[in-house]
Amino acid sequence: MTKLTFNNQTRNENDSSVIKNLQRKGWQIVVPPSSPVVPEYDYNTQKLVFNNETKEYSVVDLSEEELQERSDIQAQMDAQLLASQQRQAINDQIDLGYNVEPEGFILGLAESDRIAFTQMLTLVQEALSLGMISND
């Protein structure tokens, strides 16, 4: 529940669209005094620690182990992203097919294309072996 004030009037609302509408009309959200203030900090080298007794946040520098762990996680995520991009590039090339020159046609490389090509080769081989067609 969000508490809003305007001209010494207070109002409690749950609906975010109503709250936004009231804010456009000049209503202010009342922040309870018990809400801790979150200080600015550098995520790459520091972390926030909440003290339940004082109800405040403090900024603490990361240890060497924590820095190494974050670095390892980032390297792992970068490697996964690179692998995903490489897979996508391969899939894009497969979708484009293979341009056969000088005949001027594109040979499909998708699995369905390969299956159809294999079936065609099998039919041609059977027709050759049965004498229905010749190599000419």
N, CA, C and O atoms as a GROMACS GRO file, in nm:
protein
  544
    1MET      N    1   0.085  -0.116   0.000
    1MET     CA    2   0.000   0.000   0.000
    1MET      C    3   0.090   0.123   0.000
    1MET      O    4   0.184   0.133   0.079
    2THR      N    5   0.060   0.215  -0.088
    2THR     CA    6   0.138   0.338  -0.102
    2THR      C    7   0.059   0.454  -0.044
    2THR      O    8  -0.060   0.471  -0.072
    3LYS      N    9   0.128   0.533   0.038
    3LYS     CA   10   0.064   0.650   0.099
    3LYS      C   11   0.102   0.774   0.021
    3LYS      O   12   0.219   0.796  -0.009
    4LEU      N   13   0.000   0.856  -0.014
    4LEU     CA   14   0.022   0.978  -0.091
    4LEU      C   15  -0.035   1.097  -0.014
    4LEU      O   16  -0.131   1.083   0.062
    5THR      N   17   0.026   1.216  -0.035
    5THR     CA   18  -0.024   1.338   0.030
    5THR      C   19  -0.037   1.448  -0.075
    5THR      O   20   0.036   1.453  -0.174
    6PHE      N   21  -0.136   1.540  -0.046
    6PHE     CA   22  -0.157   1.658  -0.131
    6PHE      C   23  -0.240   1.757  -0.051
    6PHE      O   24  -0.351   1.725  -0.008
    7ASN      N   25  -0.188   1.877  -0.031
    7ASN     CA   26  -0.259   1.982   0.043
    7ASN      C   27  -0.312   1.932   0.178
    7ASN      O   28  -0.430   1.947   0.209
    8ASN      N   29  -0.224   1.872   0.256
    8ASN     CA   30  -0.256   1.821   0.390
    8ASN      C   31  -0.360   1.709   0.388
    8ASN      O   32  -0.420   1.681   0.492
    9GLN      N   33  -0.382   1.647   0.275
    9GLN     CA   34  -0.471   1.531   0.267
    9GLN      C   35  -0.383   1.409   0.242
    9GLN      O   36  -0.280   1.418   0.175
   10THR      N   37  -0.424   1.295   0.297
   10THR     CA   38  -0.350   1.172   0.274
   10THR      C   39  -0.443   1.069   0.211
   10THR      O   40  -0.565   1.073   0.229
   11ARG      N   41  -0.382   0.979   0.138
   11ARG     CA   42  -0.460   0.877   0.067
   11ARG      C   43  -0.372   0.754   0.049
   11ARG      O   44  -0.253   0.766   0.019
   12ASN      N   45  -0.429   0.635   0.068
   12ASN     CA   46  -0.358   0.509   0.048
   12ASN      C   47  -0.411   0.441  -0.078
   12ASN      O   48  -0.532   0.426  -0.095
   13GLU      N   49  -0.319   0.399  -0.164
   13GLU     CA   50  -0.357   0.336  -0.291
   13GLU      C   51  -0.271   0.212  -0.316
   13GLU      O   52  -0.156   0.205  -0.274
   14ASN      N   53  -0.329   0.116  -0.387
   14ASN     CA   54  -0.257  -0.005  -0.428
   14ASN      C   55  -0.232  -0.008  -0.578
   14ASN      O   56  -0.129  -0.059  -0.622
   15ASP      N   57  -0.323   0.047  -0.656
   15ASP     CA   58  -0.317   0.040  -0.801
   15ASP      C   59  -0.211   0.136  -0.856
   15ASP      O   60  -0.216   0.257  -0.831
   16SER      N   61  -0.114   0.080  -0.930
   16SER     CA   62  -0.004   0.164  -0.980
   16SER      C   63  -0.052   0.269  -1.080
   16SER      O   64   0.003   0.379  -1.086
   17SER      N   65  -0.154   0.238  -1.159
   17SER     CA   66  -0.204   0.337  -1.254
   17SER      C   67  -0.271   0.454  -1.182
   17SER      O   68  -0.259   0.569  -1.225
   18VAL      N   69  -0.341   0.425  -1.073
   18VAL     CA   70  -0.403   0.532  -0.995
   18VAL      C   71  -0.294   0.617  -0.929
   18VAL      O   72  -0.305   0.740  -0.924
   19ILE      N   73  -0.190   0.552  -0.880
   19ILE     CA   74  -0.079   0.625  -0.816
   19ILE      C   75  -0.012   0.717  -0.916
   19ILE      O   76   0.015   0.833  -0.885
   20LYS      N   77   0.015   0.667  -1.038
   20LYS     CA   78   0.078   0.751  -1.140
   20LYS      C   79  -0.012   0.868  -1.177
   20LYS      O   80   0.037   0.980  -1.197
   21ASN      N   81  -0.141   0.843  -1.187
   21ASN     CA   82  -0.236   0.949  -1.221
   21ASN      C   83  -0.238   1.055  -1.111
   21ASN      O   84  -0.239   1.175  -1.141
   22LEU      N   85  -0.238   1.012  -0.985
   22LEU     CA   86  -0.237   1.108  -0.875
   22LEU      C   87  -0.106   1.187  -0.872
   22LEU      O   88  -0.107   1.306  -0.841
   23GLN      N   89   0.004   1.123  -0.904
   23GLN     CA   90   0.132   1.194  -0.906
   23GLN      C   91   0.132   1.301  -1.014
   23GLN      O   92   0.189   1.409  -0.994
   24ARG      N   93   0.070   1.274  -1.128
   24ARG     CA   94   0.061   1.376  -1.233
   24ARG      C   95  -0.021   1.496  -1.185
   24ARG      O   96   0.000   1.608  -1.231
   25LYS      N   97  -0.114   1.471  -1.093
   25LYS     CA   98  -0.199   1.578  -1.042
   25LYS      C   99  -0.136   1.650  -0.923
   25LYS      O  100  -0.197   1.742  -0.867
   26GLY      N  101  -0.014   1.609  -0.883
   26GLY     CA  102   0.055   1.681  -0.776
   26GLY      C  103   0.066   1.606  -0.645
   26GLY      O  104   0.129   1.656  -0.552
   27TRP      N  105   0.009   1.489  -0.633
   27TRP     CA  106   0.020   1.409  -0.511
   27TRP      C  107   0.164   1.360  -0.499
   27TRP      O  108   0.228   1.328  -0.599
   28GLN      N  109   0.213   1.353  -0.376
   28GLN     CA  110   0.348   1.308  -0.348
   28GLN      C  111   0.343   1.178  -0.269
   28GLN      O  112   0.262   1.162  -0.178
   29ILE      N  113   0.432   1.086  -0.304
   29ILE     CA  114   0.442   0.960  -0.230
   29ILE      C  115   0.514   0.988  -0.099
   29ILE      O  116   0.619   1.052  -0.096
   30VAL      N  117   0.455   0.937   0.010
   30VAL     CA  118   0.515   0.953   0.142
   30VAL      C  119   0.608   0.835   0.165
   30VAL      O  120   0.565   0.719   0.164
   31VAL      N  121   0.736   0.865   0.185
   31VAL     CA  122   0.835   0.762   0.212
   31VAL      C  123   0.844   0.746   0.363
   31VAL      O  124   0.875   0.842   0.434
   32PRO      N  125   0.817   0.625   0.413
   32PRO     CA  126   0.825   0.608   0.559
   32PRO      C  127   0.967   0.634   0.608
   32PRO      O  128   1.064   0.602   0.539
   33PRO      N  129   0.980   0.692   0.725
   33PRO     CA  130   1.113   0.725   0.776
   33PRO      C  131   1.199   0.602   0.804
   33PRO      O  132   1.322   0.613   0.815
   34SER      N  133   1.137   0.487   0.814
   34SER     CA  134   1.214   0.366   0.844
   34SER      C  135   1.280   0.308   0.719
   34SER      O  136   1.359   0.214   0.730
   35SER      N  137   1.250   0.362   0.602
   35SER     CA  138   1.312   0.311   0.480
   35SER      C  139   1.458   0.351   0.475
   35SER      O  140   1.490   0.470   0.482
   36PRO      N  141   1.549   0.253   0.464
   36PRO     CA  142   1.691   0.288   0.461
   36PRO      C  143   1.729   0.352   0.328
   36PRO      O  144   1.674   0.320   0.223
   37VAL      N  145   1.823   0.443   0.335
   37VAL     CA  146   1.874   0.509   0.216
   37VAL      C  147   1.984   0.422   0.157
   37VAL      O  148   2.078   0.383   0.226
   38VAL      N  149   1.971   0.391   0.029
   38VAL     CA  150   2.070   0.307  -0.038
   38VAL      C  151   2.176   0.398  -0.098
   38VAL      O  152   2.147   0.477  -0.188
   39PRO      N  153   2.299   0.388  -0.049
   39PRO     CA  154   2.406   0.475  -0.102
   39PRO      C  155   2.452   0.428  -0.239
   39PRO      O  156   2.433   0.312  -0.277
   40GLU      N  157   2.513   0.519  -0.312
   40GLU     CA  158   2.570   0.482  -0.441
   40GLU      C  159   2.699   0.406  -0.418
   40GLU      O  160   2.774   0.435  -0.325
   41TYR      N  161   2.723   0.308  -0.505
   41TYR     CA  162   2.845   0.228  -0.494
   41TYR      C  163   2.880   0.171  -0.630
   41TYR      O  164   2.797   0.167  -0.720
   42ASP      N  165   3.005   0.128  -0.644
   42ASP     CA  166   3.054   0.069  -0.768
   42ASP      C  167   3.033  -0.082  -0.761
   42ASP      O  168   3.099  -0.150  -0.682
   43TYR      N  169   2.943  -0.134  -0.842
   43TYR     CA  170   2.909  -0.276  -0.840
   43TYR      C  171   3.030  -0.364  -0.868
   43TYR      O  172   3.039  -0.476  -0.817
   44ASN      N  173   3.123  -0.316  -0.948
   44ASN     CA  174   3.238  -0.397  -0.987
   44ASN      C  175   3.340  -0.416  -0.875
   44ASN      O  176   3.413  -0.515  -0.875
   45THR      N  177   3.347  -0.322  -0.780
   45THR     CA  178   3.449  -0.332  -0.676
   45THR      C  179   3.394  -0.327  -0.535
   45THR      O  180   3.469  -0.346  -0.439
   46GLN      N  181   3.263  -0.302  -0.519
   46GLN     CA  182   3.205  -0.288  -0.386
   46GLN      C  183   3.073  -0.363  -0.377
   46GLN      O  184   3.015  -0.404  -0.478
   47LYS      N  185   3.025  -0.381  -0.252
   47LYS     CA  186   2.894  -0.440  -0.229
   47LYS      C  187   2.827  -0.368  -0.114
   47LYS      O  188   2.892  -0.302  -0.033
   48LEU      N  189   2.694  -0.381  -0.107
   48LEU     CA  190   2.616  -0.321   0.001
   48LEU      C  191   2.591  -0.426   0.108
   48LEU      O  192   2.560  -0.541   0.077
   49VAL      N  193   2.604  -0.386   0.232
   49VAL     CA  194   2.574  -0.474   0.345
   49VAL      C  195   2.472  -0.402   0.433
   49VAL      O  196   2.493  -0.287   0.471
   50PHE      N  197   2.361  -0.471   0.465
   50PHE     CA  198   2.256  -0.410   0.547
   50PHE      C  199   2.276  -0.449   0.692
   50PHE      O  200   2.294  -0.567   0.723
   51ASN      N  201   2.274  -0.351   0.780
   51ASN     CA  202   2.287  -0.374   0.924
   51ASN      C  203   2.148  -0.368   0.984
   51ASN      O  204   2.084  -0.262   0.983
   52ASN      N  205   2.100  -0.480   1.038
   52ASN     CA  206   1.965  -0.485   1.095
   52ASN      C  207   1.951  -0.401   1.221
   52ASN      O  208   1.842  -0.354   1.252
   53GLU      N  209   2.059  -0.381   1.293
   53GLU     CA  210   2.050  -0.303   1.417
   53GLU      C  211   2.034  -0.155   1.388
   53GLU      O  212   1.949  -0.088   1.447
   54THR      N  213   2.116  -0.103   1.297
   54THR     CA  214   2.109   0.040   1.266
   54THR      C  215   2.012   0.071   1.153
   54THR      O  216   1.978   0.187   1.129
   55LYS      N  217   1.967  -0.034   1.083
   55LYS     CA  218   1.874  -0.019   0.969
   55LYS      C  219   1.934   0.068   0.860
   55LYS      O  220   1.864   0.149   0.797
   56GLU      N  221   2.064   0.051   0.838
   56GLU     CA  222   2.133   0.128   0.735
   56GLU      C  223   2.220   0.036   0.651
   56GLU      O  224   2.259  -0.072   0.694
   57TYR      N  225   2.248   0.083   0.529
   57TYR     CA  226   2.339   0.012   0.440
   57TYR      C  227   2.480   0.068   0.457
   57TYR      O  228   2.498   0.186   0.485
   58SER      N  229   2.576  -0.019   0.440
   58SER     CA  230   2.714   0.028   0.436
   58SER      C  231   2.780  -0.030   0.311
   58SER      O  232   2.746  -0.139   0.265
   59VAL      N  233   2.876   0.045   0.257
   59VAL     CA  234   2.947   0.003   0.137
   59VAL      C  235   3.076  -0.064   0.180
   59VAL      O  236   3.155  -0.009   0.257
   60VAL      N  237   3.098  -0.186   0.127
   60VAL     CA  238   3.217  -0.264   0.163
   60VAL      C  239   3.290  -0.300   0.034
   60VAL      O  240   3.228  -0.340  -0.064
   61ASP      N  241   3.422  -0.286   0.036
   61ASP     CA  242   3.502  -0.326  -0.080
   61ASP      C  243   3.502  -0.478  -0.092
   61ASP      O  244   3.504  -0.549   0.008
   62LEU      N  245   3.499  -0.527  -0.214
   62LEU     CA  246   3.501  -0.670  -0.238
   62LEU      C  247   3.640  -0.727  -0.209
   62LEU      O  248   3.741  -0.662  -0.234
   63SER      N  249   3.643  -0.849  -0.157
   63SER     CA  250   3.771  -0.915  -0.133
   63SER      C  251   3.828  -0.965  -0.265
   63SER      O  252   3.759  -0.965  -0.367
   64GLU      N  253   3.953  -1.006  -0.263
   64GLU     CA  254   4.018  -1.058  -0.384
   64GLU      C  255   3.943  -1.181  -0.436
   64GLU      O  256   3.928  -1.197  -0.557
   65GLU      N  257   3.895  -1.267  -0.345
   65GLU     CA  258   3.822  -1.386  -0.386
   65GLU      C  259   3.690  -1.350  -0.455
   65GLU      O  260   3.653  -1.409  -0.556
   66GLU      N  261   3.620  -1.250  -0.398
   66GLU     CA  262   3.493  -1.207  -0.458
   66GLU      C  263   3.517  -1.142  -0.594
   66GLU      O  264   3.440  -1.164  -0.687
   67LEU      N  265   3.623  -1.062  -0.604
   67LEU     CA  266   3.656  -1.001  -0.733
   67LEU      C  267   3.689  -1.108  -0.837
   67LEU      O  268   3.646  -1.098  -0.952
   68GLN      N  269   3.766  -1.210  -0.796
   68GLN     CA  270   3.801  -1.318  -0.888
   68GLN      C  271   3.677  -1.397  -0.928
   68GLN      O  272   3.663  -1.436  -1.044
   69GLU      N  273   3.586  -1.420  -0.832
   69GLU     CA  274   3.463  -1.493  -0.862
   69GLU      C  275   3.378  -1.416  -0.964
   69GLU      O  276   3.324  -1.475  -1.058
   70ARG      N  277   3.366  -1.286  -0.943
   70ARG     CA  278   3.289  -1.204  -1.038
   70ARG      C  279   3.356  -1.206  -1.176
   70ARG      O  280   3.288  -1.212  -1.279
   71SER      N  281   3.488  -1.200  -1.176
   71SER     CA  282   3.561  -1.204  -1.302
   71SER      C  283   3.539  -1.337  -1.373
   71SER      O  284   3.519  -1.341  -1.494
   72ASP      N  285   3.544  -1.447  -1.296
   72ASP     CA  286   3.521  -1.580  -1.354
   72ASP      C  287   3.380  -1.592  -1.410
   72ASP      O  288   3.360  -1.647  -1.518
   73ILE      N  289   3.281  -1.542  -1.335
   73ILE     CA  290   3.142  -1.548  -1.381
   73ILE      C  291   3.125  -1.467  -1.509
   73ILE      O  292   3.058  -1.510  -1.602
   74GLN      N  293   3.187  -1.348  -1.513
   74GLN     CA  294   3.178  -1.264  -1.632
   74GLN      C  295   3.243  -1.331  -1.751
   74GLN      O  296   3.190  -1.326  -1.862
   75ALA      N  297   3.358  -1.395  -1.730
   75ALA     CA  298   3.427  -1.466  -1.838
   75ALA      C  299   3.342  -1.582  -1.889
   75ALA      O  300   3.336  -1.608  -2.009
   76GLN      N  301   3.278  -1.652  -1.796
   76GLN     CA  302   3.191  -1.764  -1.835
   76GLN      C  303   3.071  -1.713  -1.916
   76GLN      O  304   3.033  -1.774  -2.016
   77MET      N  305   3.011  -1.603  -1.873
   77MET     CA  306   2.898  -1.547  -1.946
   77MET      C  307   2.941  -1.498  -2.084
   77MET      O  308   2.868  -1.515  -2.182
   78ASP      N  309   3.060  -1.437  -2.093
   78ASP     CA  310   3.112  -1.391  -2.222
   78ASP      C  311   3.135  -1.509  -2.316
   78ASP      O  312   3.106  -1.500  -2.435
   79ALA      N  313   3.188  -1.620  -2.263
   79ALA     CA  314   3.213  -1.739  -2.344
   79ALA      C  315   3.082  -1.799  -2.394
   79ALA      O  316   3.073  -1.843  -2.508
   80GLN      N  317   2.980  -1.801  -2.307
   80GLN     CA  318   2.850  -1.852  -2.349
   80GLN      C  319   2.788  -1.764  -2.456
   80GLN      O  320   2.728  -1.815  -2.551
   81LEU      N  321   2.802  -1.634  -2.442
   81LEU     CA  322   2.749  -1.541  -2.542
   81LEU      C  323   2.820  -1.560  -2.675
   81LEU      O  324   2.755  -1.560  -2.780
   82LEU      N  325   2.952  -1.576  -2.673
   82LEU     CA  326   3.028  -1.597  -2.795
   82LEU      C  327   2.986  -1.728  -2.862
   82LEU      O  328   2.968  -1.732  -2.984
   83ALA      N  329   2.971  -1.834  -2.784
   83ALA     CA  330   2.928  -1.963  -2.839
   83ALA      C  331   2.789  -1.952  -2.900
   83ALA      O  332   2.762  -2.009  -3.006
   84SER      N  333   2.702  -1.879  -2.835
   84SER     CA  334   2.566  -1.860  -2.888
   84SER      C  335   2.569  -1.781  -3.019
   84SER      O  336   2.496  -1.814  -3.112
   85GLN      N  337   2.652  -1.678  -3.025
   85GLN     CA  338   2.665  -1.600  -3.147
   85GLN      C  339   2.723  -1.683  -3.260
   85GLN      O  340   2.682  -1.669  -3.375
   86GLN      N  341   2.819  -1.770  -3.229
   86GLN     CA  342   2.878  -1.857  -3.331
   86GLN      C  343   2.776  -1.958  -3.382
   86GLN      O  344   2.768  -1.983  -3.502
   87ARG      N  345   2.696  -2.015  -3.290
   87ARG     CA  346   2.590  -2.108  -3.332
   87ARG      C  347   2.489  -2.038  -3.422
   87ARG      O  348   2.443  -2.093  -3.522
   88GLN      N  349   2.455  -1.914  -3.386
   88GLN     CA  350   2.359  -1.839  -3.466
   88GLN      C  351   2.416  -1.808  -3.603
   88GLN      O  352   2.344  -1.813  -3.703
   89ALA      N  353   2.545  -1.775  -3.610
   89ALA     CA  354   2.608  -1.748  -3.740
   89ALA      C  355   2.606  -1.874  -3.828
   89ALA      O  356   2.580  -1.865  -3.948
   90ILE      N  357   2.633  -1.989  -3.769
   90ILE     CA  358   2.628  -2.115  -3.844
   90ILE      C  359   2.486  -2.142  -3.893
   90ILE      O  360   2.465  -2.180  -4.008
   91ASN      N  361   2.389  -2.124  -3.804
   91ASN     CA  362   2.249  -2.146  -3.843
   91ASN      C  363   2.206  -2.050  -3.953
   91ASN      O  364   2.131  -2.088  -4.043
   92ASP      N  365   2.254  -1.926  -3.946
   92ASP     CA  366   2.222  -1.829  -4.052
   92ASP      C  367   2.279  -1.875  -4.186
   92ASP      O  368   2.213  -1.863  -4.289
   93GLN      N  369   2.402  -1.927  -4.185
   93GLN     CA  370   2.464  -1.976  -4.310
   93GLN      C  371   2.389  -2.097  -4.363
   93GLN      O  372   2.371  -2.111  -4.484
   94ILE      N  373   2.345  -2.185  -4.274
   94ILE     CA  374   2.267  -2.302  -4.318
   94ILE      C  375   2.136  -2.256  -4.381
   94ILE      O  376   2.094  -2.309  -4.484
   95ASP      N  377   2.071  -2.157  -4.319
   95ASP     CA  378   1.945  -2.106  -4.374
   95ASP      C  379   1.965  -2.044  -4.512
   95ASP      O  380   1.876  -2.054  -4.597
   96LEU      N  381   2.082  -1.980  -4.536
   96LEU     CA  382   2.108  -1.918  -4.666
   96LEU      C  383   2.133  -2.023  -4.774
   96LEU      O  384   2.102  -2.000  -4.891
   97GLY      N  385   2.189  -2.139  -4.736
   97GLY     CA  386   2.219  -2.244  -4.834
   97GLY      C  387   2.355  -2.223  -4.897
   97GLY      O  388   2.430  -2.132  -4.860
   98TYR      N  389   2.387  -2.312  -4.995
   98TYR     CA  390   2.516  -2.307  -5.062
   98TYR      C  391   2.494  -2.268  -5.208
   98TYR      O  392   2.419  -2.334  -5.280
   99ASN      N  393   2.559  -2.161  -5.250
   99ASN     CA  394   2.545  -2.112  -5.387
   99ASN      C  395   2.634  -2.194  -5.479
   99ASN      O  396   2.757  -2.189  -5.468
  100VAL      N  397   2.574  -2.270  -5.569
  100VAL     CA  398   2.649  -2.357  -5.660
  100VAL      C  399   2.677  -2.279  -5.788
  100VAL      O  400   2.585  -2.237  -5.858
  101GLU      N  401   2.806  -2.261  -5.818
  101GLU     CA  402   2.847  -2.189  -5.938
  101GLU      C  403   2.921  -2.284  -6.030
  101GLU      O  404   2.988  -2.373  -5.977
  102PRO      N  405   2.917  -2.276  -6.155
  102PRO     CA  406   2.854  -2.173  -6.239
  102PRO      C  407   2.708  -2.205  -6.270
  102PRO      O  408   2.644  -2.133  -6.347
  103GLU      N  409   2.655  -2.313  -6.212
  103GLU     CA  410   2.517  -2.351  -6.246
  103GLU      C  411   2.416  -2.245  -6.202
  103GLU      O  412   2.312  -2.230  -6.266
  104GLY      N  413   2.446  -2.172  -6.095
  104GLY     CA  414   2.362  -2.060  -6.055
  104GLY      C  415   2.240  -2.100  -5.974
  104GLY      O  416   2.134  -2.038  -5.987
  105PHE      N  417   2.250  -2.202  -5.891
  105PHE     CA  418   2.138  -2.233  -5.802
  105PHE      C  419   2.190  -2.246  -5.659
  105PHE      O  420   2.309  -2.262  -5.635
  106ILE      N  421   2.096  -2.238  -5.566
  106ILE     CA  422   2.132  -2.248  -5.424
  106ILE      C  423   2.089  -2.384  -5.373
  106ILE      O  424   1.972  -2.421  -5.382
  107LEU      N  425   2.185  -2.457  -5.319
  107LEU     CA  426   2.159  -2.589  -5.263
  107LEU      C  427   2.123  -2.571  -5.116
  107LEU      O  428   2.201  -2.517  -5.037
  108GLY      N  429   2.002  -2.617  -5.080
  108GLY     CA  430   1.958  -2.606  -4.942
  108GLY      C  431   2.041  -2.694  -4.850
  108GLY      O  432   2.078  -2.805  -4.887
  109LEU      N  433   2.071  -2.644  -4.730
  109LEU     CA  434   2.155  -2.718  -4.636
  109LEU      C  435   2.081  -2.759  -4.508
  109LEU      O  436   2.139  -2.820  -4.419
  110ALA      N  437   1.954  -2.724  -4.500
  110ALA     CA  438   1.877  -2.761  -4.382
  110ALA      C  439   1.857  -2.912  -4.379
  110ALA      O  440   1.877  -2.978  -4.481
  111GLU      N  441   1.820  -2.966  -4.267
  111GLU     CA  442   1.805  -3.111  -4.252
  111GLU      C  443   1.703  -3.166  -4.351
  111GLU      O  444   1.725  -3.273  -4.409
  112SER      N  445   1.593  -3.096  -4.371
  112SER     CA  446   1.492  -3.144  -4.466
  112SER      C  447   1.548  -3.148  -4.608
  112SER      O  448   1.515  -3.238  -4.686
  113ASP      N  449   1.633  -3.050  -4.644
  113ASP     CA  450   1.696  -3.048  -4.775
  113ASP      C  451   1.792  -3.166  -4.791
  113ASP      O  452   1.795  -3.230  -4.897
  114ARG      N  453   1.870  -3.195  -4.689
  114ARG     CA  454   1.964  -3.307  -4.695
  114ARG      C  455   1.891  -3.440  -4.706
  114ARG      O  456   1.935  -3.529  -4.779
  115ILE      N  457   1.780  -3.454  -4.634
  115ILE     CA  458   1.702  -3.577  -4.642
  115ILE      C  459   1.645  -3.596  -4.783
  115ILE      O  460   1.652  -3.705  -4.839
  116ALA      N  461   1.590  -3.489  -4.839
  116ALA     CA  462   1.534  -3.497  -4.974
  116ALA      C  463   1.642  -3.529  -5.076
  116ALA      O  464   1.619  -3.608  -5.168
  117PHE      N  465   1.761  -3.470  -5.062
  117PHE     CA  466   1.872  -3.496  -5.154
  117PHE      C  467   1.916  -3.642  -5.144
  117PHE      O  468   1.940  -3.707  -5.246
  118THR      N  469   1.926  -3.694  -5.023
  118THR     CA  470   1.965  -3.834  -5.003
  118THR      C  471   1.862  -3.929  -5.065
  118THR      O  472   1.898  -4.028  -5.128
  119GLN      N  473   1.734  -3.899  -5.048
  119GLN     CA  474   1.629  -3.981  -5.108
  119GLN      C  475   1.637  -3.978  -5.260
  119GLN      O  476   1.617  -4.081  -5.325
  120MET      N  477   1.667  -3.861  -5.317
  120MET     CA  478   1.680  -3.849  -5.462
  120MET      C  479   1.797  -3.933  -5.512
  120MET      O  480   1.786  -4.003  -5.613
  121LEU      N  481   1.911  -3.926  -5.441
  121LEU     CA  482   2.027  -4.006  -5.481
  121LEU      C  483   1.996  -4.156  -5.474
  121LEU      O  484   2.040  -4.232  -5.560
  122THR      N  485   1.922  -4.196  -5.373
  122THR     CA  486   1.884  -4.338  -5.360
  122THR      C  487   1.794  -4.380  -5.478
  122THR      O  488   1.812  -4.488  -5.534
  123LEU      N  489   1.699  -4.296  -5.515
  123LEU     CA  490   1.612  -4.326  -5.628
  123LEU      C  491   1.691  -4.337  -5.759
  123LEU      O  492   1.666  -4.426  -5.839
  124VAL      N  493   1.786  -4.244  -5.780
  124VAL     CA  494   1.868  -4.248  -5.901
  124VAL      C  495   1.953  -4.374  -5.903
  124VAL      O  496   1.964  -4.438  -6.008
  125GLN      N  497   2.012  -4.413  -5.790
  125GLN     CA  498   2.094  -4.534  -5.783
  125GLN      C  499   2.010  -4.658  -5.813
  125GLN      O  500   2.056  -4.748  -5.883
  126GLU      N  501   1.888  -4.665  -5.761
  126GLU     CA  502   1.798  -4.779  -5.788
  126GLU      C  503   1.760  -4.783  -5.935
  126GLU      O  504   1.759  -4.890  -5.997
  127ALA      N  505   1.730  -4.667  -5.992
  127ALA     CA  506   1.693  -4.664  -6.134
  127ALA      C  507   1.810  -4.707  -6.221
  127ALA      O  508   1.790  -4.777  -6.320
  128LEU      N  509   1.932  -4.668  -6.185
  128LEU     CA  510   2.051  -4.710  -6.259
  128LEU      C  511   2.072  -4.862  -6.248
  128LEU      O  512   2.100  -4.929  -6.347
  129SER      N  513   2.057  -4.916  -6.128
  129SER     CA  514   2.082  -5.058  -6.107
  129SER      C  515   1.974  -5.144  -6.176
  129SER      O  516   2.002  -5.258  -6.214
  130LEU      N  517   1.854  -5.092  -6.192
  130LEU     CA  518   1.747  -5.167  -6.259
  130LEU      C  519   1.745  -5.143  -6.409
  130LEU      O  520   1.663  -5.202  -6.480
  131GLY      N  521   1.833  -5.059  -6.460
  131GLY     CA  522   1.841  -5.034  -6.602
  131GLY      C  523   1.732  -4.941  -6.653
  131GLY      O  524   1.712  -4.930  -6.774
  132MET      N  525   1.664  -4.874  -6.565
  132MET     CA  526   1.556  -4.784  -6.605
  132MET      C  527   1.612  -4.654  -6.664
  132MET      O  528   1.546  -4.589  -6.746
  133ILE      N  529   1.733  -4.617  -6.622
  133ILE     CA  530   1.801  -4.498  -6.676
  133ILE      C  531   1.946  -4.537  -6.699
  133ILE      O  532   1.995  -4.638  -6.648
  134SER      N  533   2.014  -4.453  -6.777
  134SER     CA  534   2.156  -4.477  -6.799
  134SER      C  535   2.233  -4.352  -6.753
  134SER      O  536   2.175  -4.249  -6.721
  135ASN      N  537   2.363  -4.366  -6.751
  135ASN     CA  538   2.446  -4.252  -6.713
  135ASN      C  539   2.444  -4.142  -6.816
  135ASN      O  540   2.485  -4.029  -6.788
  136ASP      N  541   2.398  -4.173  -6.935
  136ASP     CA  542   2.391  -4.071  -7.039
  136ASP      C  543   2.280  -3.975  -7.008
  136ASP      O  544   2.258  -3.881  -7.084
   0.00000   0.00000   0.00000
